[in-house]
Amino acid sequence: MGTVVDAANKEANRSVLTNKKVTVVFVLGGPGSGKGTQCANVVEHFGYTHLSAGDLLRAEIKSGSENGTMIQNMIKDGKIVPSEVTIKLLQRAIEENGNDKFLIDGFPRNEENRAAFELVTGIEPEFVLFFDCSEEEMERRLLSRNQGREDDNIETIRKRFKVYMESSLPVIEYYNSKGKVRKIDATKPAVEVFGAVKALFTPLNSVPTIILSHVSA
């Protein structure tokens, strides 16, 4: 009996080119680095569509689809959802959206995610927006915000930092070696941070976009 990964790989092999041209920017940074705030600013000022891999997975679970049930069961069993499943959701969101500019927030989470995304979609990011923030500052922000999140306690926060450091930093190092990382000092006030972000996105209007390879239905 084939696995979820096998099925996703078979679909990936049936990828065909479409005429849709897209610009993709990966947004990375530790928990509490301000990614969400700055993504909202980019959406408002530059017309990007903000895609979060985690939000797409949660939406698929809520939809009650067979795929959503599979994702929910894997999470309940403590299994990691295969990269191909998450990528398929991202790809579908891109295909079904009328926009051609996307921020992909919090993805790729590790090197396997990165390699699978490029293989399946044929997309390399225009650049990687990396919010560089000290662990002490991220910890302070997470503990001070009042959002009722159960994971905003010191023990869980430090575990999240550890996972982030071990899994996401190799992705940043990979793209840095290709000259694609744009590092932002995220310890500064949000207004100053957006000033630096704004300077990066303003020239993109004249940058050629890339063609999206998508999974056929």
CSV table of C-alpha atoms in Angstrom, one decimal:
chain,number,residue,atom,x,y,z
A,1,MET,CA,0.0,0.0,0.0
A,2,GLY,CA,1.5,3.4,-1.0
A,3,THR,CA,2.3,6.0,1.5
A,4,VAL,CA,1.2,9.6,1.5
A,5,VAL,CA,4.7,10.6,0.3
A,6,ASP,CA,4.5,8.1,-2.6
A,7,ALA,CA,1.2,9.5,-3.7
A,8,ALA,CA,2.5,13.1,-3.5
A,9,ASN,CA,5.6,12.1,-5.4
A,10,LYS,CA,3.6,10.5,-8.2
A,11,GLU,CA,1.5,13.7,-8.5
A,12,ALA,CA,4.7,15.8,-8.5
A,13,ASN,CA,6.0,13.8,-11.4
A,14,ARG,CA,3.0,14.9,-13.4
A,15,SER,CA,3.8,18.5,-13.0
A,16,VAL,CA,3.2,20.7,-16.0
A,17,LEU,CA,4.1,24.4,-16.7
A,18,THR,CA,1.4,27.0,-16.6
A,19,ASN,CA,1.5,30.5,-17.9
A,20,LYS,CA,1.2,32.0,-14.5
A,21,LYS,CA,4.3,33.9,-13.5
A,22,VAL,CA,4.9,34.4,-9.8
A,23,THR,CA,7.3,36.2,-7.4
A,24,VAL,CA,7.9,34.3,-4.2
A,25,VAL,CA,9.6,35.7,-1.1
A,26,PHE,CA,10.3,33.3,1.8
A,27,VAL,CA,10.0,35.0,5.2
A,28,LEU,CA,12.0,33.4,8.0
A,29,GLY,CA,12.9,34.3,11.6
A,30,GLY,CA,12.5,32.9,15.1
A,31,PRO,CA,9.3,33.0,17.1
A,32,GLY,CA,8.7,36.5,18.3
A,33,SER,CA,10.9,38.1,15.6
A,34,GLY,CA,8.0,40.1,14.2
A,35,LYS,CA,7.4,38.2,10.9
A,36,GLY,CA,3.6,38.5,11.2
A,37,THR,CA,3.6,42.2,11.7
A,38,GLN,CA,6.0,42.9,8.8
A,39,CYS,CA,4.2,40.5,6.5
A,40,ALA,CA,1.0,42.5,7.1
A,41,ASN,CA,2.8,45.7,6.3
A,42,VAL,CA,4.2,44.2,3.0
A,43,VAL,CA,0.7,43.0,2.1
A,44,GLU,CA,-0.8,46.5,2.7
A,45,HIS,CA,1.9,48.5,1.0
A,46,PHE,CA,3.0,46.2,-1.9
A,47,GLY,CA,0.0,44.1,-2.6
A,48,TYR,CA,1.5,40.7,-1.8
A,49,THR,CA,-0.6,37.7,-0.7
A,50,HIS,CA,0.6,36.3,2.6
A,51,LEU,CA,0.7,32.5,2.8
A,52,SER,CA,1.4,30.6,6.0
A,53,ALA,CA,2.1,26.9,5.7
A,54,GLY,CA,0.7,26.3,9.3
A,55,ASP,CA,-2.5,28.2,8.5
A,56,LEU,CA,-3.0,26.2,5.3
A,57,LEU,CA,-2.6,22.9,7.2
A,58,ARG,CA,-5.1,24.1,9.9
A,59,ALA,CA,-7.6,25.2,7.2
A,60,GLU,CA,-7.4,21.9,5.4
A,61,ILE,CA,-8.1,20.1,8.7
A,62,LYS,CA,-11.1,22.3,9.4
A,63,SER,CA,-12.4,21.7,5.9
A,64,GLY,CA,-13.2,18.1,6.8
A,65,SER,CA,-11.7,16.8,3.6
A,66,GLU,CA,-10.0,13.3,3.3
A,67,ASN,CA,-6.7,15.1,3.1
A,68,GLY,CA,-7.5,17.1,6.2
A,69,THR,CA,-8.4,14.1,8.2
A,70,MET,CA,-5.1,12.4,7.1
A,71,ILE,CA,-3.1,15.5,8.2
A,72,GLN,CA,-5.0,15.7,11.6
A,73,ASN,CA,-4.3,12.0,12.2
A,74,MET,CA,-0.6,12.4,11.5
A,75,ILE,CA,-0.3,15.3,13.9
A,76,LYS,CA,-2.2,13.4,16.6
A,77,ASP,CA,0.1,10.5,16.2
A,78,GLY,CA,3.1,12.9,16.6
A,79,LYS,CA,4.2,12.4,13.0
A,80,ILE,CA,5.6,15.2,10.8
A,81,VAL,CA,3.4,16.0,7.9
A,82,PRO,CA,5.4,15.2,4.7
A,83,SER,CA,6.9,18.2,2.9
A,84,GLU,CA,5.0,17.2,-0.3
A,85,VAL,CA,1.7,17.5,1.4
A,86,THR,CA,2.4,21.0,2.7
A,87,ILE,CA,3.9,22.0,-0.6
A,88,LYS,CA,0.8,20.8,-2.5
A,89,LEU,CA,-1.3,23.1,-0.2
A,90,LEU,CA,1.0,26.1,-0.9
A,91,GLN,CA,1.0,25.3,-4.6
A,92,ARG,CA,-2.8,25.1,-4.8
A,93,ALA,CA,-3.1,28.4,-2.9
A,94,ILE,CA,-0.8,30.1,-5.4
A,95,GLU,CA,-2.6,28.6,-8.4
A,96,GLU,CA,-6.1,29.5,-7.1
A,97,ASN,CA,-5.1,33.1,-6.1
A,98,GLY,CA,-5.5,35.9,-8.6
A,99,ASN,CA,-2.3,37.5,-7.4
A,100,ASP,CA,1.2,36.9,-8.7
A,101,LYS,CA,3.2,38.0,-5.7
A,102,PHE,CA,3.5,35.8,-2.6
A,103,LEU,CA,5.1,35.9,0.9
A,104,ILE,CA,5.5,32.4,2.2
A,105,ASP,CA,5.9,32.8,5.9
A,106,GLY,CA,7.7,30.3,8.2
A,107,PHE,CA,8.5,27.9,5.3
A,108,PRO,CA,10.8,26.1,4.5
A,109,ARG,CA,11.3,25.0,8.0
A,110,ASN,CA,14.3,22.8,7.2
A,111,GLU,CA,16.5,21.7,4.4
A,112,GLU,CA,14.2,18.9,3.4
A,113,ASN,CA,11.3,21.3,3.0
A,114,ARG,CA,13.5,23.6,0.9
A,115,ALA,CA,14.7,20.9,-1.5
A,116,ALA,CA,11.3,19.4,-1.9
A,117,PHE,CA,9.7,22.8,-2.6
A,118,GLU,CA,12.1,23.6,-5.3
A,119,LEU,CA,11.9,20.2,-6.8
A,120,VAL,CA,8.0,20.0,-6.9
A,121,THR,CA,7.3,23.6,-7.9
A,122,GLY,CA,10.4,24.6,-9.9
A,123,ILE,CA,10.4,27.9,-7.9
A,124,GLU,CA,13.4,29.5,-6.2
A,125,PRO,CA,12.5,32.5,-4.1
A,126,GLU,CA,13.3,36.0,-5.4
A,127,PHE,CA,15.0,36.4,-2.0
A,128,VAL,CA,14.7,35.3,1.6
A,129,LEU,CA,13.6,37.9,4.1
A,130,PHE,CA,15.3,37.0,7.4
A,131,PHE,CA,14.4,38.7,10.6
A,132,ASP,CA,17.4,38.5,12.7
A,133,CYS,CA,16.6,38.9,16.4
A,134,SER,CA,18.4,37.9,19.6
A,135,GLU,CA,16.9,35.1,21.6
A,136,GLU,CA,16.7,37.4,24.6
A,137,GLU,CA,14.5,39.9,22.7
A,138,MET,CA,12.3,37.2,21.2
A,139,GLU,CA,11.8,35.7,24.6
A,140,ARG,CA,10.9,39.1,26.1
A,141,ARG,CA,8.4,39.7,23.3
A,142,LEU,CA,6.7,36.3,23.6
A,143,LEU,CA,6.4,36.5,27.3
A,144,SER,CA,5.0,40.1,27.3
A,145,ARG,CA,2.4,39.7,24.6
A,146,ASN,CA,-1.1,38.9,25.8
A,147,GLN,CA,-2.6,36.6,23.2
A,148,GLY,CA,-3.7,33.8,25.4
A,149,ARG,CA,-1.4,31.3,23.6
A,150,GLU,CA,-0.6,28.2,25.6
A,151,ASP,CA,2.9,28.0,24.0
A,152,ASP,CA,3.9,31.4,25.4
A,153,ASN,CA,5.6,30.0,28.5
A,154,ILE,CA,9.3,30.0,29.1
A,155,GLU,CA,9.9,26.3,28.8
A,156,THR,CA,8.0,26.0,25.5
A,157,ILE,CA,9.5,29.2,24.1
A,158,ARG,CA,13.0,27.9,24.7
A,159,LYS,CA,12.2,24.5,23.0
A,160,ARG,CA,10.8,26.5,20.0
A,161,PHE,CA,14.1,28.5,19.8
A,162,LYS,CA,16.1,25.2,19.9
A,163,VAL,CA,14.0,23.7,17.0
A,164,TYR,CA,14.3,26.9,15.0
A,165,MET,CA,18.1,27.1,15.5
A,166,GLU,CA,18.6,23.5,14.5
A,167,SER,CA,16.3,23.3,11.6
A,168,SER,CA,15.9,26.7,10.0
A,169,LEU,CA,19.4,28.2,10.2
A,170,PRO,CA,20.8,25.6,7.6
A,171,VAL,CA,18.1,26.9,5.2
A,172,ILE,CA,19.2,30.5,5.7
A,173,GLU,CA,22.9,29.5,5.3
A,174,TYR,CA,22.0,27.7,2.0
A,175,TYR,CA,20.3,30.7,0.5
A,176,ASN,CA,23.0,33.0,1.9
A,177,SER,CA,25.5,31.1,-0.1
A,178,LYS,CA,23.4,31.9,-3.2
A,179,GLY,CA,23.3,35.6,-2.3
A,180,LYS,CA,19.5,35.5,-1.7
A,181,VAL,CA,19.3,36.3,2.0
A,182,ARG,CA,18.3,39.9,3.0
A,183,LYS,CA,18.9,40.2,6.7
A,184,ILE,CA,16.9,42.7,8.7
A,185,ASP,CA,17.8,43.8,12.3
A,186,ALA,CA,14.5,42.8,13.9
A,187,THR,CA,15.5,44.1,17.4
A,188,LYS,CA,14.6,47.7,16.4
A,189,PRO,CA,11.1,49.2,16.8
A,190,ALA,CA,8.5,47.9,14.2
A,191,VAL,CA,8.4,51.2,12.3
A,192,GLU,CA,12.2,51.2,11.8
A,193,VAL,CA,12.1,47.5,10.8
A,194,PHE,CA,9.5,48.2,8.1
A,195,GLY,CA,11.7,51.0,6.8
A,196,ALA,CA,14.4,48.5,6.0
A,197,VAL,CA,11.8,46.0,4.6
A,198,LYS,CA,10.3,48.7,2.4
A,199,ALA,CA,13.6,49.4,0.8
A,200,LEU,CA,13.9,45.8,-0.2
A,201,PHE,CA,10.5,45.5,-1.8
A,202,THR,CA,10.4,48.8,-3.7
A,203,PRO,CA,12.8,47.8,-6.5
A,204,LEU,CA,11.0,44.5,-7.1
A,205,ASN,CA,8.5,46.1,-9.5
A,206,SER,CA,11.3,46.0,-12.2
A,207,VAL,CA,12.5,42.5,-11.4
A,208,PRO,CA,11.4,39.7,-13.8
A,209,THR,CA,9.2,37.0,-12.3
A,210,ILE,CA,9.5,33.3,-12.6
A,211,ILE,CA,7.2,30.7,-14.1
A,212,LEU,CA,5.3,28.4,-11.7
A,213,SER,CA,5.4,24.7,-12.3
A,214,HIS,CA,2.2,23.3,-10.8
A,215,VAL,CA,0.8,19.8,-10.0
A,216,SER,CA,-2.1,18.9,-12.3
A,217,ALA,CA,-5.3,17.8,-10.8
